[in-house]
PDB file of C-alpha atoms in Angstrom:
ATOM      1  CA  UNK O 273     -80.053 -34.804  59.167  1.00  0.00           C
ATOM      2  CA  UNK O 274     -82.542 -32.600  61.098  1.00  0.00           C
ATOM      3  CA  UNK O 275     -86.527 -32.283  60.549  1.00  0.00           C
ATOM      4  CA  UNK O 276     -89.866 -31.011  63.098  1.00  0.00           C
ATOM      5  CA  UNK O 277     -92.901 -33.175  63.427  1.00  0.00           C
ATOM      6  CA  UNK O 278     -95.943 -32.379  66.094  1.00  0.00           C
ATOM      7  CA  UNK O 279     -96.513 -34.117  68.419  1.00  0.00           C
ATOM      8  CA  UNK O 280    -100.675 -33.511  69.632  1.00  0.00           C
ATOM      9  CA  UNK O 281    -101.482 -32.662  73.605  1.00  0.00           C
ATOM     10  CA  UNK O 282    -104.440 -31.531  75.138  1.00  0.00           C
ATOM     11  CA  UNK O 283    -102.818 -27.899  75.702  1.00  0.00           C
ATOM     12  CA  UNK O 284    -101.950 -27.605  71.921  1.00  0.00           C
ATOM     13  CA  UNK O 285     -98.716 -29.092  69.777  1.00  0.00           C
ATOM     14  CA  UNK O 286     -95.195 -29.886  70.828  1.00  0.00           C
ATOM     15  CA  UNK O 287     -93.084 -29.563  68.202  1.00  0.00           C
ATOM     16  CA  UNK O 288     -89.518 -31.470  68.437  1.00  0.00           C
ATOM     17  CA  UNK O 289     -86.697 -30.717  65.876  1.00  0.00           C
ATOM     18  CA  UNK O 290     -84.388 -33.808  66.209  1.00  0.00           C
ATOM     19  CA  UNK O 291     -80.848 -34.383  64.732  1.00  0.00           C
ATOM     20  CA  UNK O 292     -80.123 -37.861  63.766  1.00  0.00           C
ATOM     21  CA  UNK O 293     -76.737 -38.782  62.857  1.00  0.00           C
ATOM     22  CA  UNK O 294     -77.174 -41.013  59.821  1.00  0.00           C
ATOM     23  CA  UNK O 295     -74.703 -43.256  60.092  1.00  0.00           C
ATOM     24  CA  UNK O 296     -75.463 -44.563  63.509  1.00  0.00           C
ATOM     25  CA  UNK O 297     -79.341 -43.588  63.407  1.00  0.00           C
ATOM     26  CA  UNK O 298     -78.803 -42.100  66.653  1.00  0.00           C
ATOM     27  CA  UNK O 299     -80.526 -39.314  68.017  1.00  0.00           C
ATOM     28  CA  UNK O 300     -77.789 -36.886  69.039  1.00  0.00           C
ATOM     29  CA  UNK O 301     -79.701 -33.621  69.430  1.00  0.00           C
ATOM     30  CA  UNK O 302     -83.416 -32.649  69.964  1.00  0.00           C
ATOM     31  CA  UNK O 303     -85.772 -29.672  71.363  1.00  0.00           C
ATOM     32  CA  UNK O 304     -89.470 -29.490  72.270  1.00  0.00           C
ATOM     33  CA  UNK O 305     -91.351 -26.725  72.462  1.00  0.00           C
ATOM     34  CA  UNK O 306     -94.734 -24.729  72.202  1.00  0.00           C
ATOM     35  CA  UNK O 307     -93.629 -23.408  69.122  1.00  0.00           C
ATOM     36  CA  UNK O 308     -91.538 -23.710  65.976  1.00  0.00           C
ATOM     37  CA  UNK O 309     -89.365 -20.971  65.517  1.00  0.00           C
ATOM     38  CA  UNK O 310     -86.030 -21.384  64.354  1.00  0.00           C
ATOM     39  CA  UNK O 311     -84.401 -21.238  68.110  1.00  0.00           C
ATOM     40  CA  UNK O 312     -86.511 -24.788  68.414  1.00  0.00           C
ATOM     41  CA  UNK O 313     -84.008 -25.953  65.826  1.00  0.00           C
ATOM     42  CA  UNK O 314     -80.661 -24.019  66.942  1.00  0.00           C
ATOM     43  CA  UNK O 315     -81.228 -25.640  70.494  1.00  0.00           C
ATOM     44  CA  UNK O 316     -81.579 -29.125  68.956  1.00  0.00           C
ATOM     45  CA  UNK O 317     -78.066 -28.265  66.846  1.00  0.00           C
ATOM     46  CA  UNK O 318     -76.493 -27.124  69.960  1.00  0.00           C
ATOM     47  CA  UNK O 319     -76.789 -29.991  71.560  1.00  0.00           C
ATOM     48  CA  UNK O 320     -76.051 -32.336  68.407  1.00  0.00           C
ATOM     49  CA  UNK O 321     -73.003 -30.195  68.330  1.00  0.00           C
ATOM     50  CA  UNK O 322     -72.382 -30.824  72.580  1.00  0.00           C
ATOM     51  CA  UNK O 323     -72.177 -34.491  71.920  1.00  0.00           C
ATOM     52  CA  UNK O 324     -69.982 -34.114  68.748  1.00  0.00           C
ATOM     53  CA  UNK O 325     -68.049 -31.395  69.401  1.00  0.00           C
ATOM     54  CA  UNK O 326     -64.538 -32.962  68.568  1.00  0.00           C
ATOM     55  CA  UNK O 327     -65.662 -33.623  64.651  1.00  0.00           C
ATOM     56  CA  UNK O 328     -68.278 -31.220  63.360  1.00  0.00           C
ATOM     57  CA  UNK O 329     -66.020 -29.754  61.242  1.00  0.00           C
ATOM     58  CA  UNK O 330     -67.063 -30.231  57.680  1.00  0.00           C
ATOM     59  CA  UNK O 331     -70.201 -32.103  58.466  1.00  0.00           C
ATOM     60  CA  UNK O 332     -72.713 -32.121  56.173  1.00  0.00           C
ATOM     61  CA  UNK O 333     -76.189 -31.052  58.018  1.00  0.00           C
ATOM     62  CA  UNK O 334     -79.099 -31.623  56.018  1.00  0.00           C
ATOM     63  CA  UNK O 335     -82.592 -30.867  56.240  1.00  0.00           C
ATOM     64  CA  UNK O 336     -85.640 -29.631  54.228  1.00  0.00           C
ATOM     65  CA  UNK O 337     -86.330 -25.833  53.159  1.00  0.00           C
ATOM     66  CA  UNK O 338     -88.297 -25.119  55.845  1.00  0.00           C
ATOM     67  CA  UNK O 339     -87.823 -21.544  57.354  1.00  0.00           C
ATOM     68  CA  UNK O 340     -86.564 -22.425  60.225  1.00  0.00           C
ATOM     69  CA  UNK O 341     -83.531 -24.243  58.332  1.00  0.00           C
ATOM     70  CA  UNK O 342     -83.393 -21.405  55.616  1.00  0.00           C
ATOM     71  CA  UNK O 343     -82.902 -18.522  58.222  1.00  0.00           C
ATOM     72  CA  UNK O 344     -79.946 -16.575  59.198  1.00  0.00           C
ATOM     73  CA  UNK O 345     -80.332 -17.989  62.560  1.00  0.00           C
ATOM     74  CA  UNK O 346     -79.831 -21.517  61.857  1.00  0.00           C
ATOM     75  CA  UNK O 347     -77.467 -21.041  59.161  1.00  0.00           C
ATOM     76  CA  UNK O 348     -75.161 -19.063  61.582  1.00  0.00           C
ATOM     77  CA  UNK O 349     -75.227 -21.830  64.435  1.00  0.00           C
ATOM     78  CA  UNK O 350     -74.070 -24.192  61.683  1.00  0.00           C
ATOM     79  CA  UNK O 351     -71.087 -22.155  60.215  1.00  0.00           C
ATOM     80  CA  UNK O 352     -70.173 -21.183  63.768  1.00  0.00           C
ATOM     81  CA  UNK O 353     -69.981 -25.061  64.693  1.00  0.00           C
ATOM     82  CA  UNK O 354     -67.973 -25.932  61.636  1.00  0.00           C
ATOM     83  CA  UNK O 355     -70.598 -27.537  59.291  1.00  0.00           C
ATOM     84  CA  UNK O 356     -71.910 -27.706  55.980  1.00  0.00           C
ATOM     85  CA  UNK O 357     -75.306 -27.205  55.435  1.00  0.00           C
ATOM     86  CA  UNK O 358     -77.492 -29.233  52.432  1.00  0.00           C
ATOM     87  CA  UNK O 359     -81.266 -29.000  51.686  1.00  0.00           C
ATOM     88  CA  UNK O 360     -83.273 -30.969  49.933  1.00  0.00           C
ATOM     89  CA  UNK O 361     -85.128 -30.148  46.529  1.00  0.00           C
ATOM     90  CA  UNK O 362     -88.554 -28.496  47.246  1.00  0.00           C
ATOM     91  CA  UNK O 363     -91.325 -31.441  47.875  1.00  0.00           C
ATOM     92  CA  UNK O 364     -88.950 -34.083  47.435  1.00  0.00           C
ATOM     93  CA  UNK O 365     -89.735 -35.841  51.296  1.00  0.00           C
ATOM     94  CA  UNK O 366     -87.248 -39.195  49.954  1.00  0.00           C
ATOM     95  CA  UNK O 367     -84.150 -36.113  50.494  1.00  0.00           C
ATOM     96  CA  UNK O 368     -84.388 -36.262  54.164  1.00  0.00           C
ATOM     97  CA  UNK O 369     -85.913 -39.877  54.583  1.00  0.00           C
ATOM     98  CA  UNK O 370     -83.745 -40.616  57.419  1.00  0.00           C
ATOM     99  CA  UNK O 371     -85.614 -37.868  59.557  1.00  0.00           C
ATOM    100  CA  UNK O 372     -88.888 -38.518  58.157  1.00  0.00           C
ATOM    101  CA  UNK O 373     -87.837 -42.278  58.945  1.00  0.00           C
ATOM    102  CA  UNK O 374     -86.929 -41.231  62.556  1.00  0.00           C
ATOM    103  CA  UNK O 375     -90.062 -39.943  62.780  1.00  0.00           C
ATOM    104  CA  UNK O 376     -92.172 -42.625  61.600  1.00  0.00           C
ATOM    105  CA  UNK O 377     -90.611 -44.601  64.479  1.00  0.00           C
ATOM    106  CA  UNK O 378     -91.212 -42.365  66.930  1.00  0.00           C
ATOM    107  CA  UNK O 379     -95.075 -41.893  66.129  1.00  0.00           C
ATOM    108  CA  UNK O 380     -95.660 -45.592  65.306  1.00  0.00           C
ATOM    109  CA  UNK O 381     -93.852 -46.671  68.558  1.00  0.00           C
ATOM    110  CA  UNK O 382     -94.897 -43.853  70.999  1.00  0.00           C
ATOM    111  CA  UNK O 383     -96.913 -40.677  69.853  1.00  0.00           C
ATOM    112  CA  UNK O 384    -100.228 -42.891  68.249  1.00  0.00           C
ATOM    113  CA  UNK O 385    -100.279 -44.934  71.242  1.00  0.00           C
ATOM    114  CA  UNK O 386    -100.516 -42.454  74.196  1.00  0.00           C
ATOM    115  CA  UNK O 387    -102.759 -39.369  74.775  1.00  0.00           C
ATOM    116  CA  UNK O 388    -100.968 -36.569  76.183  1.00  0.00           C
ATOM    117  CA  UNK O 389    -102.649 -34.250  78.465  1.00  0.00           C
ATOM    118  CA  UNK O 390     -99.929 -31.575  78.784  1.00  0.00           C
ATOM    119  CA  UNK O 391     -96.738 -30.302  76.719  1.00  0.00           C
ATOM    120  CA  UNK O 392     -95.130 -31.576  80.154  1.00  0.00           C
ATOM    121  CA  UNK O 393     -96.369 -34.988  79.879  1.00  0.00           C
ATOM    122  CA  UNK O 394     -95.335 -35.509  75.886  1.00  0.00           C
ATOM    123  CA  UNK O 395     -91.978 -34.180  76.463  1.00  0.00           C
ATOM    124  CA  UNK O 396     -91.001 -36.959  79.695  1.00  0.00           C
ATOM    125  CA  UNK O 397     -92.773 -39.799  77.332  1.00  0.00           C
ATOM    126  CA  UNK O 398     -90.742 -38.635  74.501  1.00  0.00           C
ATOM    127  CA  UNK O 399     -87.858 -38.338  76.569  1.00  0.00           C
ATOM    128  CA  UNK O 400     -87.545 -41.504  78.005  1.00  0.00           C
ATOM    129  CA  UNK O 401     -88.451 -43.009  74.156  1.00  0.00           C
ATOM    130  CA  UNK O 402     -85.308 -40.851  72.952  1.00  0.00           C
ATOM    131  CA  UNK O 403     -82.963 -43.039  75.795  1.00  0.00           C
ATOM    132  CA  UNK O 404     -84.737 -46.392  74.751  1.00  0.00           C
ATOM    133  CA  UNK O 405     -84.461 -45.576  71.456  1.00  0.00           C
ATOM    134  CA  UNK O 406     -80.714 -44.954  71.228  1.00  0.00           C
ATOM    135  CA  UNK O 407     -79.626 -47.839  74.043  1.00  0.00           C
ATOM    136  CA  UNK O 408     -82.140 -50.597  72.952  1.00  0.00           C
ATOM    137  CA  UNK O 409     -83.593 -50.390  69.874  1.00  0.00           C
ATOM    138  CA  UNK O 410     -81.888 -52.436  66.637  1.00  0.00           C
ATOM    139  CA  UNK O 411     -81.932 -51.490  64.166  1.00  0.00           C
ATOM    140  CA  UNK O 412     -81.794 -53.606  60.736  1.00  0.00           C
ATOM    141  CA  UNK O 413     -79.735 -50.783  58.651  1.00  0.00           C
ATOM    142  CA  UNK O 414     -76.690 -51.382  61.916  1.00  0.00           C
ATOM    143  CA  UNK O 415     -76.569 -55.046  61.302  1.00  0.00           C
ATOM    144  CA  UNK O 416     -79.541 -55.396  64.321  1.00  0.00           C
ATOM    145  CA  UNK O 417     -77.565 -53.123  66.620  1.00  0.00           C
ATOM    146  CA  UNK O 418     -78.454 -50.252  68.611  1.00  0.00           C
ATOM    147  CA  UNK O 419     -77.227 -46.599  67.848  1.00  0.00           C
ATOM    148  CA  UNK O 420     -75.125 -46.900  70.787  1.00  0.00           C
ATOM    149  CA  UNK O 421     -73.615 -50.391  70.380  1.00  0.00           C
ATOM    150  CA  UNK O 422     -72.720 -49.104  66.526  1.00  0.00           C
ATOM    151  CA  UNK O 423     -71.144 -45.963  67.806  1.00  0.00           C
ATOM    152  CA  UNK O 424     -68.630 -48.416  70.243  1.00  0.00           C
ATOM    153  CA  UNK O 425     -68.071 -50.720  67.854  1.00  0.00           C
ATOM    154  CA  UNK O 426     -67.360 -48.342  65.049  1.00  0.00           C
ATOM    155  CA  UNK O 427     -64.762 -46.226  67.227  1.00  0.00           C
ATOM    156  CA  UNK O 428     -63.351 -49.218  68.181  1.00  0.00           C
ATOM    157  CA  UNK O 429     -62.183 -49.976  64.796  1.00  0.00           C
ATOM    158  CA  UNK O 430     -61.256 -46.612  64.019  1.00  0.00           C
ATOM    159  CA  UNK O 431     -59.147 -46.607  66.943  1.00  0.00           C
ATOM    160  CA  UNK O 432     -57.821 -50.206  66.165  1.00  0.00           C
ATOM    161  CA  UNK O 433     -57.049 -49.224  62.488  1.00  0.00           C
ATOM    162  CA  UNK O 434     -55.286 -46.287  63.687  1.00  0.00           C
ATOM    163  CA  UNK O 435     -53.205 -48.181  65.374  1.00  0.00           C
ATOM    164  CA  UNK O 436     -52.069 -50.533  63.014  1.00  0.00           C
TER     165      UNK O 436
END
């Protein structure tokens, strides 16, 4: 699932589109930048799609209907990477609570406790929250594991299960 949020600095908003894999809750793709066009989101799938590139195809993206996710440009990056893209219904924020979720987190944890002077400074703090995030942070939807820890121990069994 995929969503923006702002985050405030003292030169303006950040924006970050994120991609959150919902079964592990772990970030796998983001961008930052001074705007929100839909490149902001295309970067964040291309990388979602560098760390998953061996099983994109038929994944199910979803997001909301914002323009970014409605244009051509998005759309394409998805079909060209193999997936499926889903929306939600119009002002229906429970479709894509798993972002808005991830975001919640990431505002209650970082972004309401620090001011950021600079666009530089908000995207190092939010950075380095990211890598926490996915390596420390349990989670009580994994069972009180971390993104990371889930990942290993689900491939683990799929490789296990495989072989039997």
């Amino acid at each position: 699932c995929s969503d923006i949020t702002y985050i405030p600095t003292g030169e303006g908003w950040l924006y970050l589109a994120s991609v959150v894999d919902i079964g592990s809750r772990r970030l796998i793709g983001y961008s930052m930048a001074d705007h929100m066009r839909a490149g902001l989101v295309t970067a964040a799938v291309d990388m979602a799609v560098g760390i998953r590139a061996d099983c994109c195809d038929g994944i199910i993206f979803h997001s909301d209907r914002g323009s970014q996710y409605m244009s051509s440009e998005v759309r394409t990056a998805l079909a060209d990477a193999g997936m499926l893209q889903s929306v939600g219904r119009t002002g229906v924020c429970w479709d894509n609570a798993v972002a808005e979720a991830w975001f919640g987190t990431l505002k209650r944890e970082l972004v309401t406790r620090v001011r950021f002077a600079t666009r530089a400074d908000a995207r190092r703090a939010v950075f380095a929250w990211i890598n926490r995030y996915n390596q420390q942070r349990l989670h009580s939807t994994l069972g009180y594991q971390t993104p990371i820890q889930w990942e290993d121990q689900y491939r683990h069994t799929h490789r296990n299960n495989q072989a039997a």
